[in-house]
């Protein structure tokens, strides 16, 4: 890896909410998701069954009627049994299901191409912000043809295998050249897991 080990993205949404996305590869590969809101917090467990969630409900806005904290295994509202048999904790099932439904009914799904791009473009825009002293970067509304035209020839990418003049490196520190010792250690790790390529 010749990229940064961690990053944080702060996103101000169009409804006034703020989301903080913290991504890191500091201690192995674990996926934990925590969502904080003004009425509570939910996150998947870090020990034991990581498909279970811990829910804490703050009830300052009303008389307390529900348990403050619960730990439980969530269920999908529909197609639970089918979904949990697929990859990505059931997400693959719903991607395929809604795609098929869109074809069958000839209707755009809720997660259409515009929402999908708006969700995924956050990463590249955040990187542009980081390289520009963390200044604010607006998320473009690509539903508008005039806005799409502005980005039609935007091929900016930190992928060093496709690098062209003006492209960023995969680290905010610029080009990182591993030392001979680091390369030797990487090869040692690759051999230990049976990786034979370079």
GROMACS .gro file of C-alpha atoms in nm:
model
  198
    1UNK     CA    1   0.000   0.000   0.000
    2UNK     CA    2   0.135   0.339  -0.094
    3UNK     CA    3  -0.169   0.537   0.011
    4UNK     CA    4  -0.276   0.698   0.337
    5UNK     CA    5  -0.374   0.466   0.622
    6UNK     CA    6  -0.666   0.677   0.744
    7UNK     CA    7  -0.892   0.963   0.645
    8UNK     CA    8  -1.196   1.149   0.767
    9UNK     CA    9  -1.472   1.302   0.556
   10UNK     CA   10  -1.719   1.559   0.688
   11UNK     CA   11  -2.033   1.593   0.476
   12UNK     CA   12  -2.303   1.855   0.520
   13UNK     CA   13  -2.620   1.709   0.373
   14UNK     CA   14  -2.897   1.904   0.201
   15UNK     CA   15  -3.128   1.850   0.502
   16UNK     CA   16  -2.882   2.026   0.736
   17UNK     CA   17  -2.747   1.707   0.890
   18UNK     CA   18  -2.375   1.642   0.916
   19UNK     CA   19  -2.211   1.304   0.859
   20UNK     CA   20  -1.857   1.212   0.961
   21UNK     CA   21  -1.707   0.920   0.773
   22UNK     CA   22  -1.391   0.775   0.926
   23UNK     CA   23  -1.205   0.525   0.712
   24UNK     CA   24  -0.888   0.352   0.822
   25UNK     CA   25  -0.669   0.052   0.767
   26UNK     CA   26  -0.469   0.068   1.087
   27UNK     CA   27  -0.534  -0.266   1.256
   28UNK     CA   28  -0.646  -0.536   1.018
   29UNK     CA   29  -0.969  -0.556   0.824
   30UNK     CA   30  -1.273  -0.498   1.041
   31UNK     CA   31  -1.594  -0.326   0.943
   32UNK     CA   32  -1.769  -0.134   1.217
   33UNK     CA   33  -2.046   0.110   1.149
   34UNK     CA   34  -2.173   0.357   1.407
   35UNK     CA   35  -2.452   0.604   1.334
   36UNK     CA   36  -2.516   0.891   1.576
   37UNK     CA   37  -2.827   1.100   1.564
   38UNK     CA   38  -3.000   1.353   1.785
   39UNK     CA   39  -3.227   1.075   1.912
   40UNK     CA   40  -2.980   0.794   1.960
   41UNK     CA   41  -2.694   0.577   1.842
   42UNK     CA   42  -2.673   0.242   1.666
   43UNK     CA   43  -2.364   0.035   1.586
   44UNK     CA   44  -2.274  -0.322   1.511
   45UNK     CA   45  -2.103  -0.516   1.790
   46UNK     CA   46  -1.724  -0.521   1.793
   47UNK     CA   47  -1.699  -0.856   1.973
   48UNK     CA   48  -1.894  -1.176   1.930
   49UNK     CA   49  -2.161  -1.173   1.659
   50UNK     CA   50  -2.077  -0.859   1.461
   51UNK     CA   51  -2.407  -0.890   1.274
   52UNK     CA   52  -2.584  -0.788   1.596
   53UNK     CA   53  -2.638  -0.422   1.677
   54UNK     CA   54  -2.640  -0.209   1.989
   55UNK     CA   55  -2.914   0.055   1.986
   56UNK     CA   56  -2.929   0.340   2.237
   57UNK     CA   57  -3.236   0.561   2.219
   58UNK     CA   58  -3.225   0.905   2.375
   59UNK     CA   59  -3.577   1.006   2.467
   60UNK     CA   60  -3.529   1.366   2.572
   61UNK     CA   61  -3.799   1.472   2.325
   62UNK     CA   62  -4.072   1.256   2.478
   63UNK     CA   63  -4.170   1.053   2.783
   64UNK     CA   64  -3.950   0.744   2.805
   65UNK     CA   65  -4.154   0.453   2.679
   66UNK     CA   66  -3.892   0.220   2.532
   67UNK     CA   67  -3.576   0.057   2.669
   68UNK     CA   68  -3.285   0.299   2.662
   69UNK     CA   69  -3.044   0.034   2.533
   70UNK     CA   70  -3.099  -0.287   2.339
   71UNK     CA   71  -2.871  -0.541   2.175
   72UNK     CA   72  -3.040  -0.748   1.909
   73UNK     CA   73  -3.005  -0.917   1.572
   74UNK     CA   74  -3.183  -0.696   1.316
   75UNK     CA   75  -3.407  -0.845   1.050
   76UNK     CA   76  -3.481  -0.714   0.705
   77UNK     CA   77  -3.844  -0.602   0.678
   78UNK     CA   78  -3.889  -0.819   0.368
   79UNK     CA   79  -3.708  -1.122   0.225
   80UNK     CA   80  -3.493  -1.167   0.536
   81UNK     CA   81  -3.425  -1.539   0.494
   82UNK     CA   82  -3.332  -1.503   0.126
   83UNK     CA   83  -3.117  -1.194   0.183
   84UNK     CA   84  -2.899  -1.332   0.463
   85UNK     CA   85  -2.789  -1.618   0.239
   86UNK     CA   86  -2.622  -1.373  -0.002
   87UNK     CA   87  -2.297  -1.178   0.022
   88UNK     CA   88  -2.233  -0.842   0.187
   89UNK     CA   89  -2.469  -0.916   0.477
   90UNK     CA   90  -2.768  -0.940   0.246
   91UNK     CA   91  -2.703  -0.626   0.045
   92UNK     CA   92  -2.633  -0.820  -0.275
   93UNK     CA   93  -2.982  -0.967  -0.264
   94UNK     CA   94  -3.151  -0.627  -0.257
   95UNK     CA   95  -2.934  -0.478  -0.533
   96UNK     CA   96  -3.036  -0.764  -0.762
   97UNK     CA   97  -3.398  -0.770  -0.643
   98UNK     CA   98  -3.459  -0.399  -0.706
   99UNK     CA   99  -3.275  -0.413  -1.039
  100UNK     CA  100  -3.505  -0.697  -1.149
  101UNK     CA  101  -3.811  -0.511  -1.020
  102UNK     CA  102  -3.713  -0.200  -1.215
  103UNK     CA  103  -3.699  -0.410  -1.532
  104UNK     CA  104  -4.024  -0.595  -1.458
  105UNK     CA  105  -4.219  -0.280  -1.373
  106UNK     CA  106  -4.036  -0.047  -1.611
  107UNK     CA  107  -3.986   0.200  -1.321
  108UNK     CA  108  -3.676   0.373  -1.193
  109UNK     CA  109  -3.569   0.230  -0.855
  110UNK     CA  110  -3.516   0.461  -0.557
  111UNK     CA  111  -3.140   0.407  -0.584
  112UNK     CA  112  -3.106   0.513  -0.945
  113UNK     CA  113  -2.782   0.607  -1.119
  114UNK     CA  114  -2.795   0.966  -0.990
  115UNK     CA  115  -2.830   0.869  -0.626
  116UNK     CA  116  -2.563   0.602  -0.672
  117UNK     CA  117  -2.316   0.849  -0.820
  118UNK     CA  118  -2.399   1.113  -0.556
  119UNK     CA  119  -2.320   0.858  -0.286
  120UNK     CA  120  -1.997   0.732  -0.441
  121UNK     CA  121  -1.859   1.066  -0.560
  122UNK     CA  122  -1.814   1.176  -0.198
  123UNK     CA  123  -1.476   0.996  -0.185
  124UNK     CA  124  -1.311   1.168  -0.484
  125UNK     CA  125  -1.456   1.506  -0.384
  126UNK     CA  126  -1.326   1.463  -0.028
  127UNK     CA  127  -0.981   1.385  -0.167
  128UNK     CA  128  -0.993   1.700  -0.377
  129UNK     CA  129  -1.084   1.889  -0.060
  130UNK     CA  130  -0.796   1.731   0.135
  131UNK     CA  131  -0.550   1.832  -0.136
  132UNK     CA  132  -0.690   2.187  -0.126
  133UNK     CA  133  -0.627   2.252   0.246
  134UNK     CA  134  -0.959   2.083   0.338
  135UNK     CA  135  -1.166   2.357   0.178
  136UNK     CA  136  -1.537   2.299   0.112
  137UNK     CA  137  -1.622   2.117  -0.212
  138UNK     CA  138  -1.978   2.114  -0.339
  139UNK     CA  139  -2.138   1.787  -0.448
  140UNK     CA  140  -2.260   1.851  -0.804
  141UNK     CA  141  -2.620   1.779  -0.898
  142UNK     CA  142  -2.560   1.555  -1.197
  143UNK     CA  143  -2.932   1.537  -1.274
  144UNK     CA  144  -2.878   1.871  -1.450
  145UNK     CA  145  -2.739   1.838  -1.803
  146UNK     CA  146  -2.547   2.165  -1.770
  147UNK     CA  147  -2.366   2.032  -1.462
  148UNK     CA  148  -2.293   1.696  -1.628
  149UNK     CA  149  -2.129   1.878  -1.918
  150UNK     CA  150  -1.887   2.048  -1.676
  151UNK     CA  151  -1.762   1.704  -1.565
  152UNK     CA  152  -1.778   1.524  -1.900
  153UNK     CA  153  -1.399   1.526  -1.947
  154UNK     CA  154  -1.302   1.504  -1.581
  155UNK     CA  155  -1.081   1.193  -1.558
  156UNK     CA  156  -0.888   1.306  -1.247
  157UNK     CA  157  -0.769   0.995  -1.064
  158UNK     CA  158  -0.512   0.897  -0.799
  159UNK     CA  159  -0.460   0.557  -0.966
  160UNK     CA  160  -0.084   0.551  -1.036
  161UNK     CA  161  -0.125   0.291  -1.312
  162UNK     CA  162  -0.330   0.543  -1.516
  163UNK     CA  163  -0.145   0.853  -1.406
  164UNK     CA  164  -0.133   1.154  -1.635
  165UNK     CA  165  -0.013   1.508  -1.578
  166UNK     CA  166  -0.216   1.690  -1.313
  167UNK     CA  167  -0.340   1.374  -1.142
  168UNK     CA  168  -0.285   1.335  -0.768
  169UNK     CA  169  -0.084   1.061  -0.601
  170UNK     CA  170  -0.268   0.810  -0.378
  171UNK     CA  171  -0.141   0.996  -0.068
  172UNK     CA  172  -0.184   1.354   0.047
  173UNK     CA  173   0.194   1.342   0.106
  174UNK     CA  174   0.257   1.298  -0.267
  175UNK     CA  175   0.450   1.013  -0.424
  176UNK     CA  176   0.562   0.760  -0.166
  177UNK     CA  177   0.852   0.540  -0.268
  178UNK     CA  178   0.893   0.234  -0.044
  179UNK     CA  179   1.240   0.159   0.089
  180UNK     CA  180   1.416  -0.166  -0.004
  181UNK     CA  181   1.345  -0.291   0.348
  182UNK     CA  182   0.972  -0.219   0.310
  183UNK     CA  183   0.957  -0.396  -0.027
  184UNK     CA  184   1.140  -0.699   0.118
  185UNK     CA  185   0.894  -0.711   0.408
  186UNK     CA  186   0.598  -0.686   0.169
  187UNK     CA  187   0.733  -0.977  -0.035
  188UNK     CA  188   0.778  -1.179   0.282
  189UNK     CA  189   0.414  -1.118   0.377
  190UNK     CA  190   0.293  -1.200   0.025
  191UNK     CA  191   0.482  -1.532   0.028
  192UNK     CA  192   0.333  -1.620   0.369
  193UNK     CA  193  -0.019  -1.595   0.225
  194UNK     CA  194   0.065  -1.771  -0.102
  195UNK     CA  195   0.067  -1.462  -0.325
  196UNK     CA  196   0.313  -1.513  -0.609
  197UNK     CA  197   0.257  -1.201  -0.823
  198UNK     CA  198   0.430  -0.868  -0.793
   0.00000   0.00000   0.00000
